[in-house]
Amino acid sequence: MVAPNWVVRQLAGPHGLFARGFARLLNAANAAESARAVQVLAPERHHTALDLGFGGGVALPALLSACADGRVVGIEPAIAMRARALRRWAWAAAEGRLSILDGAAEAIPLAGGEVHRAITMNTVYFWRDVPAGFAELHRVLRPGGRLVVGVAPAAHLRAMGFDEAGYRVAEPEAYAASLRAAGFSVTEVPPPTQAECALLVATR
Ligand SMILES: C[S@@+](CC[C@H](N)C(=O)[O-])C[C@H]1O[C@@H](n2cnc3c(N)ncnc32)[C@H](O)[C@@H]1O
C-alpha cells in the first residue's frame, strides 16, 4: 500500500508533533528485527557499539546491556529522536555509558577506529550518499570490527512509494557491492526474495 509522502518523510526522520508517535511506531514495528540484528552483531562486554540512525532507540537497551563494561554511541540526525533518547536513557548518559550525538552517515562525528561494532537498521534508503556513508563506517570501525546493515525488502519499499518520495530503493546485493567498494568483506548477503528485513553482515 502506498504511504502518503508525509508518512515516508516521518520515517526518514521523525519530527514535529508526530515525532513521539512515530518513534513508538518504529520501535514496535522493528523490535524483532532489531533483536535479531543485535544477536548477529554479537557485541562484547568491553565493546564500543554504534547505532547509526537509531530513531526511537529500539536497539539501544540491548546494546547497553551487551556492552556492560563498554560504551554505546547513538548517532541520529533527527533532533526529536536525540532528545527522546536523552530523556529515556538519561541514567546511561549520566554514567558515561551512552553518548547521543548529532550526525549522519555521511559525516560520522567519531575518531577513526573508535568502535568495535556498528549497526544501522532501516536507514540507508535515506542517506544522501551511500558510498560516503559506508566509507565513514569503515573509517570509524576498528580492523576486524563488525557492521550489520538492515534493509527492508525493495519491493515493499517501492510499494510504499519510497521511489516517488525520492528515497533510495536497492536490493541487498547493490548495498553489498557498495560495502565491498568501501573496503569491507561482506560475509552474509540475503537473497532479494526474502520477505523480512535483510541483514547484511560486513567485517572491516
Ligand atoms: C525508519 S527509521 C529507523 C530507525 C531505527 N534504526 C529502527 O530500526 O527502528 C530511519 C532513521 O534513519 C535516520 N536517518 C535519516 N537520514 C540519515 C542519515 N543520512 N544518516 C543516518 N541516519 C539517518 C532517521 O532520522 C531515522 O531515525
PDB file of C-alpha atoms and ligand atoms in Angstrom, residues 11-14 26 30 52-55 58 76-78 81 104-106 121-123 126-128, ligand 1:
ATOM      1  CA  LEU A  11      10.192   7.569   8.571  1.00  0.00           C
ATOM      2  CA  ALA A  12      13.160   9.453   7.062  1.00  0.00           C
ATOM      3  CA  GLY A  13      13.469  11.482  10.273  1.00  0.00           C
ATOM      4  CA  PRO A  14      10.642  11.697  12.828  1.00  0.00           C
ATOM      5  CA  LEU A  26       9.058   2.389  14.704  1.00  0.00           C
ATOM      6  CA  ASN A  30      11.177  -3.029  14.311  1.00  0.00           C
ATOM      7  CA  LEU A  52      23.674   4.875  13.368  1.00  0.00           C
ATOM      8  CA  GLY A  53      20.211   6.387  12.802  1.00  0.00           C
ATOM      9  CA  PHE A  54      18.719   4.840  15.959  1.00  0.00           C
ATOM     10  CA  GLY A  55      15.292   6.501  15.547  1.00  0.00           C
ATOM     11  CA  VAL A  58      14.700   0.209  19.782  1.00  0.00           C
ATOM     12  CA  GLU A  76      20.974  10.444  14.765  1.00  0.00           C
ATOM     13  CA  PRO A  77      20.228  13.476  12.554  1.00  0.00           C
ATOM     14  CA  ALA A  78      16.657  13.941  13.891  1.00  0.00           C
ATOM     15  CA  MET A  81      14.885  11.411  18.397  1.00  0.00           C
ATOM     16  CA  ALA A 104      24.642  11.357   9.817  1.00  0.00           C
ATOM     17  CA  ALA A 105      26.195   8.525   7.870  1.00  0.00           C
ATOM     18  CA  GLU A 106      27.981  10.889   5.508  1.00  0.00           C
ATOM     19  CA  MET A 121      18.845  -0.510  10.628  1.00  0.00           C
ATOM     20  CA  ASN A 122      16.401   0.809   8.032  1.00  0.00           C
ATOM     21  CA  THR A 123      18.409   3.962   7.418  1.00  0.00           C
ATOM     22  CA  PHE A 126      17.522   7.946   3.449  1.00  0.00           C
ATOM     23  CA  TRP A 127      21.264   8.590   3.117  1.00  0.00           C
ATOM     24  CA  ARG A 128      22.229  11.267   0.613  1.00  0.00           C
TER      25      ARG A 128
HETATM   26  C1  LIG B   1      12.958   4.209   9.560  1.00  0.00           C
HETATM   27  S1  LIG B   1      13.894   4.999  10.805  1.00  0.00           S
HETATM   28  C2  LIG B   1      14.746   3.610  11.541  1.00  0.00           C
HETATM   29  C3  LIG B   1      15.117   3.845  12.981  1.00  0.00           C
HETATM   30  C4  LIG B   1      15.768   2.655  13.701  1.00  0.00           C
HETATM   31  N1  LIG B   1      17.075   2.377  13.197  1.00  0.00           N
HETATM   32  C5  LIG B   1      14.899   1.429  13.622  1.00  0.00           C
HETATM   33  O1  LIG B   1      15.287   0.421  13.016  1.00  0.00           O
HETATM   34  O2  LIG B   1      13.795   1.464  14.196  1.00  0.00           O
HETATM   35  C6  LIG B   1      15.179   5.784   9.867  1.00  0.00           C
HETATM   36  C7  LIG B   1      16.152   6.596  10.710  1.00  0.00           C
HETATM   37  O3  LIG B   1      17.270   6.976   9.880  1.00  0.00           O
HETATM   38  C8  LIG B   1      17.654   8.272  10.250  1.00  0.00           C
HETATM   39  N2  LIG B   1      18.417   8.890   9.160  1.00  0.00           N
HETATM   40  C9  LIG B   1      17.953   9.615   8.118  1.00  0.00           C
HETATM   41  N3  LIG B   1      18.969  10.031   7.336  1.00  0.00           N
HETATM   42  C10 LIG B   1      20.108   9.543   7.896  1.00  0.00           C
HETATM   43  C11 LIG B   1      21.497   9.643   7.559  1.00  0.00           C
HETATM   44  N4  LIG B   1      21.906  10.302   6.489  1.00  0.00           N
HETATM   45  N5  LIG B   1      22.378   9.032   8.363  1.00  0.00           N
HETATM   46  C12 LIG B   1      21.968   8.339   9.457  1.00  0.00           C
HETATM   47  N6  LIG B   1      20.672   8.216   9.823  1.00  0.00           N
HETATM   48  C13 LIG B   1      19.757   8.807   9.065  1.00  0.00           C
HETATM   49  C14 LIG B   1      16.338   8.969  10.542  1.00  0.00           C
HETATM   50  O4  LIG B   1      16.494  10.153  11.300  1.00  0.00           O
HETATM   51  C15 LIG B   1      15.549   7.895  11.238  1.00  0.00           C
HETATM   52  O5  LIG B   1      15.688   7.934  12.637  1.00  0.00           O
END
